[in-house]
Every structure is written in structure tokens, then in C-alpha cells.
Amino acid sequence: MKPGVRALGIAESYRAERNQSTLAGAIVRADRVVDGLAYGTCTVGGFDATDAIVSVLDRLCRPDVRYVLVGAIAPAWYNLLSLSEIAEAIDRPVIAVTFEESDGLEAGIRDAFSGEERRQRLEQYRSLPDRRELSVNDETVYVRACGLEDDAAAEVVRGFTPEGGRPEPIRVARLAARATDEYVDADE
């Protein structure tokens, strides 16, 4: 991967006492240079995370971003993302990278919700691309890609992960989201 290729990483900071999660977007070049930050929020237990991520990229106004990497498919307590809607809205590939082995979210959704909220979340969850295990720097991550073939998505994840198993755009976004929440908490 060329050093100047840019990806937007999206990560959240969740605070149980609030009704929203902070989303941070970090533009990071493949050579690890941070090239922009933006923020958004999504409602805990809501249905607005997909729109919030699209808004973060729109706010950045950066056509040079080639990929979007998200660090969760269900931020803010099951506020499920639609990777295909994000990819279509921003006209770029979207790759969800998660870091723990899991049997999936269906059981959790069934336990936490009922009625229409359960039905909508299960439908959204089932519409996601299949999750694929990927070895990166002797660590295992789990990848879902929209707008890229599996091999190309693996190349992007590895290209933006110089060490460990967390892609640099997601790692930086996570730090930014947490720092923002710590600042807000200290100011209250």
C-alpha cells in the first residue's frame, strides 16, 4: 500500500450514564500520519449510528479518503450499522473490523429487545456481510467488507495495521473518542 493512501477510522466511546455515544473519525495515512479528526454522536439503543458515521465523513469533506474502517457493527448498545448504506452514501468501501471471537449478536438482540425493535435489529444484523477471520501480525481480527472483495479488504486491513492487530485509523479514532469523553466528564 502506498504511504499516502488515507483511511477514515471510526470508533466510539460509550458512557453508560449518557444517552449517547461519542463517535470519533480519524483520517490516517498508511504511513501512520494522522491527517484529520471529526466527531459525531449516536443514541444509545437507537437507530442513528449509520447516519452519524456518514455525517462524520461529510463534515470532514475529504474526497481523498479511500476507505472507511469501523471498529464496531453495533455501537451504542445495539445501534446497528448498515455497512451497505454507509458505502453507498459515501461512495467508498467500508470495512468493519472487530477484535473478539463471538457467536454473533442475535442472542443478545433477542434478550435485550422485543417487538418491532427486535425485528428491525435482527433484520439489520442479518443483512450485514459475512464475518471473516483474518490473521494480522500474529493476531486474529474479524472483518466484514462492503464494496471490496475479501482479499482486497484483507490487504487494506493489513496495510493500515503496522503492528498488533488494531488498524491504525481505528486505534487513533478510539483514542480521540475516549479523550473527548474524558474532557467532557472533567468539564461537567
mmCIF file of C-alpha atoms in Angstrom:
data_model
loop_
_atom_site.group_PDB
_atom_site.id
_atom_site.type_symbol
_atom_site.label_atom_id
_atom_site.label_comp_id
_atom_site.label_asym_id
_atom_site.label_seq_id
_atom_site.Cartn_x
_atom_site.Cartn_y
_atom_site.Cartn_z
ATOM 1 C CA MET A 1 0.000 0.000 0.000
ATOM 2 C CA LYS A 2 1.335 3.438 -0.914
ATOM 3 C CA PRO A 3 2.219 5.567 2.120
ATOM 4 C CA GLY A 4 -0.152 8.427 1.241
ATOM 5 C CA VAL A 5 -3.313 6.317 0.954
ATOM 6 C CA ARG A 6 -5.843 7.538 3.503
ATOM 7 C CA ALA A 7 -8.481 5.729 5.513
ATOM 8 C CA LEU A 8 -11.057 7.068 7.909
ATOM 9 C CA GLY A 9 -11.297 5.093 11.125
ATOM 10 C CA ILE A 10 -14.458 5.332 13.213
ATOM 11 C CA ALA A 11 -14.606 4.316 16.866
ATOM 12 C CA GLU A 12 -16.863 5.107 19.785
ATOM 13 C CA SER A 13 -16.602 5.967 23.422
ATOM 14 C CA TYR A 14 -19.607 4.693 25.311
ATOM 15 C CA ARG A 15 -20.624 6.117 28.661
ATOM 16 C CA ALA A 16 -23.463 4.212 30.329
ATOM 17 C CA GLU A 17 -24.695 7.289 32.208
ATOM 18 C CA ARG A 18 -25.355 9.197 28.972
ATOM 19 C CA ASN A 19 -27.964 8.583 26.335
ATOM 20 C CA GLN A 20 -25.415 8.961 23.556
ATOM 21 C CA SER A 21 -22.044 7.653 22.468
ATOM 22 C CA THR A 22 -19.250 9.797 21.114
ATOM 23 C CA LEU A 23 -18.057 8.784 17.667
ATOM 24 C CA ALA A 24 -14.633 9.924 16.523
ATOM 25 C CA GLY A 25 -13.419 9.794 12.975
ATOM 26 C CA ALA A 26 -9.678 9.812 12.369
ATOM 27 C CA ILE A 27 -8.131 10.113 8.927
ATOM 28 C CA VAL A 28 -4.839 8.252 8.957
ATOM 29 C CA ARG A 29 -2.449 7.687 6.086
ATOM 30 C CA ALA A 30 -0.940 4.255 5.522
ATOM 31 C CA ASP A 31 2.396 5.665 6.757
ATOM 32 C CA ARG A 32 0.680 6.419 10.116
ATOM 33 C CA VAL A 33 0.337 10.180 9.713
ATOM 34 C CA VAL A 34 -2.879 11.484 11.264
ATOM 35 C CA ASP A 35 -4.486 13.816 8.771
ATOM 36 C CA GLY A 36 -7.815 14.890 10.264
ATOM 37 C CA LEU A 37 -10.350 14.371 13.036
ATOM 38 C CA ALA A 38 -14.096 14.831 13.295
ATOM 39 C CA TYR A 39 -16.743 13.890 15.798
ATOM 40 C CA GLY A 40 -20.361 12.864 15.988
ATOM 41 C CA THR A 41 -22.768 11.197 18.347
ATOM 42 C CA CYS A 42 -25.294 8.414 18.172
ATOM 43 C CA THR A 43 -28.094 7.466 20.534
ATOM 44 C CA VAL A 44 -27.619 4.601 22.953
ATOM 45 C CA GLY A 45 -30.063 1.901 21.882
ATOM 46 C CA GLY A 46 -31.115 3.953 18.867
ATOM 47 C CA PHE A 47 -31.109 3.582 15.108
ATOM 48 C CA ASP A 48 -28.949 6.564 14.122
ATOM 49 C CA ALA A 49 -25.351 5.247 14.066
ATOM 50 C CA THR A 50 -25.291 4.726 10.289
ATOM 51 C CA ASP A 51 -26.349 8.336 9.640
ATOM 52 C CA ALA A 52 -23.915 9.603 12.273
ATOM 53 C CA ILE A 53 -20.970 7.923 10.535
ATOM 54 C CA VAL A 54 -22.000 9.345 7.158
ATOM 55 C CA SER A 55 -22.213 12.790 8.789
ATOM 56 C CA VAL A 56 -18.692 12.471 10.202
ATOM 57 C CA LEU A 57 -17.267 11.869 6.732
ATOM 58 C CA ASP A 58 -19.416 14.627 5.221
ATOM 59 C CA ARG A 59 -18.163 17.061 7.871
ATOM 60 C CA LEU A 60 -14.569 16.212 7.042
ATOM 61 C CA CYS A 61 -15.209 16.917 3.355
ATOM 62 C CA ARG A 62 -12.259 14.760 2.286
ATOM 63 C CA PRO A 63 -12.580 13.116 -1.121
ATOM 64 C CA ASP A 64 -9.031 11.760 -0.733
ATOM 65 C CA VAL A 65 -10.181 9.198 1.878
ATOM 66 C CA ARG A 66 -10.201 5.839 0.076
ATOM 67 C CA TYR A 67 -11.547 3.513 2.771
ATOM 68 C CA VAL A 68 -13.674 3.666 5.896
ATOM 69 C CA LEU A 69 -12.818 1.291 8.725
ATOM 70 C CA VAL A 70 -15.271 0.965 11.592
ATOM 71 C CA GLY A 71 -14.379 -0.613 14.905
ATOM 72 C CA ALA A 72 -17.841 -1.996 15.671
ATOM 73 C CA ILE A 73 -21.020 -3.016 13.896
ATOM 74 C CA ALA A 74 -23.260 -2.293 16.880
ATOM 75 C CA PRO A 75 -22.025 0.813 18.677
ATOM 76 C CA ALA A 76 -24.038 2.477 21.419
ATOM 77 C CA TRP A 77 -25.770 -0.667 22.681
ATOM 78 C CA TYR A 78 -27.053 -2.328 19.519
ATOM 79 C CA ASN A 79 -27.323 0.799 17.355
ATOM 80 C CA LEU A 80 -26.570 -1.461 14.393
ATOM 81 C CA LEU A 81 -24.745 -0.145 11.353
ATOM 82 C CA SER A 82 -25.722 -0.705 7.759
ATOM 83 C CA LEU A 83 -22.372 -1.071 6.036
ATOM 84 C CA SER A 84 -24.050 -1.075 2.619
ATOM 85 C CA GLU A 85 -25.884 2.206 3.345
ATOM 86 C CA ILE A 86 -22.652 3.827 4.525
ATOM 87 C CA ALA A 87 -20.745 2.597 1.463
ATOM 88 C CA GLU A 88 -23.472 3.813 -0.874
ATOM 89 C CA ALA A 89 -23.821 7.220 0.803
ATOM 90 C CA ILE A 90 -20.092 7.954 0.768
ATOM 91 C CA ASP A 91 -19.181 6.035 -2.385
ATOM 92 C CA ARG A 92 -16.265 4.253 -0.733
ATOM 93 C CA PRO A 93 -15.606 0.757 0.576
ATOM 94 C CA VAL A 94 -16.439 0.155 4.225
ATOM 95 C CA ILE A 95 -14.692 -2.436 6.355
ATOM 96 C CA ALA A 96 -15.849 -3.385 9.845
ATOM 97 C CA VAL A 97 -13.028 -4.778 11.957
ATOM 98 C CA THR A 98 -13.788 -6.371 15.303
ATOM 99 C CA PHE A 99 -11.358 -7.921 17.701
ATOM 100 C CA GLU A 100 -13.039 -10.708 19.647
ATOM 101 C CA GLU A 101 -14.320 -14.121 18.691
ATOM 102 C CA SER A 102 -18.087 -14.222 19.020
ATOM 103 C CA ASP A 103 -21.107 -16.360 18.319
ATOM 104 C CA GLY A 104 -22.760 -13.250 16.931
ATOM 105 C CA LEU A 105 -25.263 -10.717 18.221
ATOM 106 C CA GLU A 106 -28.570 -12.486 17.622
ATOM 107 C CA ALA A 107 -28.889 -13.891 21.149
ATOM 108 C CA GLY A 108 -28.044 -10.516 22.707
ATOM 109 C CA ILE A 109 -30.553 -8.724 20.497
ATOM 110 C CA ARG A 110 -33.234 -11.276 21.371
ATOM 111 C CA ASP A 111 -32.527 -10.853 25.100
ATOM 112 C CA ALA A 112 -32.405 -7.044 25.081
ATOM 113 C CA PHE A 113 -35.298 -6.145 22.778
ATOM 114 C CA SER A 114 -38.811 -7.189 21.893
ATOM 115 C CA GLY A 115 -41.388 -6.446 19.234
ATOM 116 C CA GLU A 116 -40.533 -4.091 16.401
ATOM 117 C CA GLU A 117 -37.196 -3.013 17.910
ATOM 118 C CA ARG A 118 -36.062 -6.642 17.986
ATOM 119 C CA ARG A 119 -37.324 -7.315 14.449
ATOM 120 C CA GLN A 120 -35.578 -4.243 12.996
ATOM 121 C CA ARG A 121 -32.284 -5.037 14.683
ATOM 122 C CA LEU A 122 -32.320 -8.687 13.673
ATOM 123 C CA GLU A 123 -33.119 -7.722 10.084
ATOM 124 C CA GLN A 124 -30.289 -5.169 10.086
ATOM 125 C CA TYR A 125 -27.867 -7.643 11.656
ATOM 126 C CA ARG A 126 -28.727 -10.407 9.186
ATOM 127 C CA SER A 127 -28.207 -8.017 6.243
ATOM 128 C CA LEU A 128 -24.543 -7.455 7.145
ATOM 129 C CA PRO A 129 -21.830 -9.088 5.048
ATOM 130 C CA ASP A 130 -20.434 -12.321 6.443
ATOM 131 C CA ARG A 131 -17.755 -12.040 9.108
ATOM 132 C CA ARG A 132 -14.371 -13.421 8.125
ATOM 133 C CA GLU A 133 -11.437 -14.308 10.348
ATOM 134 C CA LEU A 134 -8.165 -12.640 9.345
ATOM 135 C CA SER A 135 -4.654 -13.057 10.682
ATOM 136 C CA VAL A 136 -2.814 -9.754 11.061
ATOM 137 C CA ASN A 137 0.655 -9.572 12.611
ATOM 138 C CA ASP A 138 0.134 -12.833 14.507
ATOM 139 C CA GLU A 139 -3.206 -11.610 15.874
ATOM 140 C CA THR A 140 -6.719 -12.505 14.769
ATOM 141 C CA VAL A 141 -9.322 -9.939 13.769
ATOM 142 C CA TYR A 142 -12.757 -10.364 12.232
ATOM 143 C CA VAL A 143 -13.647 -8.483 9.079
ATOM 144 C CA ARG A 144 -16.857 -7.640 7.220
ATOM 145 C CA ALA A 145 -16.407 -5.748 3.958
ATOM 146 C CA CYS A 146 -18.789 -3.850 1.753
ATOM 147 C CA GLY A 147 -17.543 -2.579 -1.608
ATOM 148 C CA LEU A 148 -14.395 -4.746 -1.645
ATOM 149 C CA GLU A 149 -13.656 -8.386 -2.266
ATOM 150 C CA ASP A 150 -12.375 -10.319 0.757
ATOM 151 C CA ASP A 151 -8.761 -10.403 -0.472
ATOM 152 C CA ALA A 152 -8.727 -6.648 -1.123
ATOM 153 C CA ALA A 153 -10.283 -5.964 2.301
ATOM 154 C CA ALA A 154 -7.595 -8.126 3.931
ATOM 155 C CA GLU A 155 -4.914 -6.140 2.100
ATOM 156 C CA VAL A 156 -6.383 -2.842 3.346
ATOM 157 C CA VAL A 157 -6.627 -4.049 6.950
ATOM 158 C CA ARG A 158 -3.063 -5.353 6.890
ATOM 159 C CA GLY A 159 -1.815 -2.211 5.122
ATOM 160 C CA PHE A 160 -3.200 0.006 7.880
ATOM 161 C CA THR A 161 -2.024 -2.252 10.739
ATOM 162 C CA PRO A 162 1.729 -1.733 11.108
ATOM 163 C CA GLU A 163 1.855 -3.592 14.417
ATOM 164 C CA GLY A 164 -0.502 -5.541 16.622
ATOM 165 C CA GLY A 165 -3.986 -6.315 15.400
ATOM 166 C CA ARG A 166 -5.806 -2.973 15.510
ATOM 167 C CA PRO A 167 -5.751 -0.899 12.304
ATOM 168 C CA GLU A 168 -4.194 2.499 12.965
ATOM 169 C CA PRO A 169 -7.237 4.564 11.849
ATOM 170 C CA ILE A 170 -9.477 2.709 14.323
ATOM 171 C CA ARG A 171 -6.857 2.884 17.084
ATOM 172 C CA VAL A 172 -6.454 6.652 16.694
ATOM 173 C CA ALA A 173 -10.222 7.202 16.463
ATOM 174 C CA ARG A 174 -10.724 5.216 19.656
ATOM 175 C CA LEU A 175 -8.135 7.333 21.486
ATOM 176 C CA ALA A 176 -9.777 10.526 20.215
ATOM 177 C CA ALA A 177 -13.281 9.415 21.230
ATOM 178 C CA ARG A 178 -12.149 8.457 24.722
ATOM 179 C CA ALA A 179 -10.149 11.666 25.197
ATOM 180 C CA THR A 180 -13.171 13.724 24.183
ATOM 181 C CA ASP A 181 -15.406 11.943 26.682
ATOM 182 C CA GLU A 182 -12.799 12.358 29.434
ATOM 183 C CA TYR A 183 -12.621 16.074 28.669
ATOM 184 C CA VAL A 184 -16.427 16.412 28.746
ATOM 185 C CA ASP A 185 -16.606 14.438 32.002
ATOM 186 C CA ALA A 186 -13.941 16.661 33.620
ATOM 187 C CA ASP A 187 -15.736 19.804 32.479
ATOM 188 C CA GLU A 188 -19.128 18.805 33.945
#
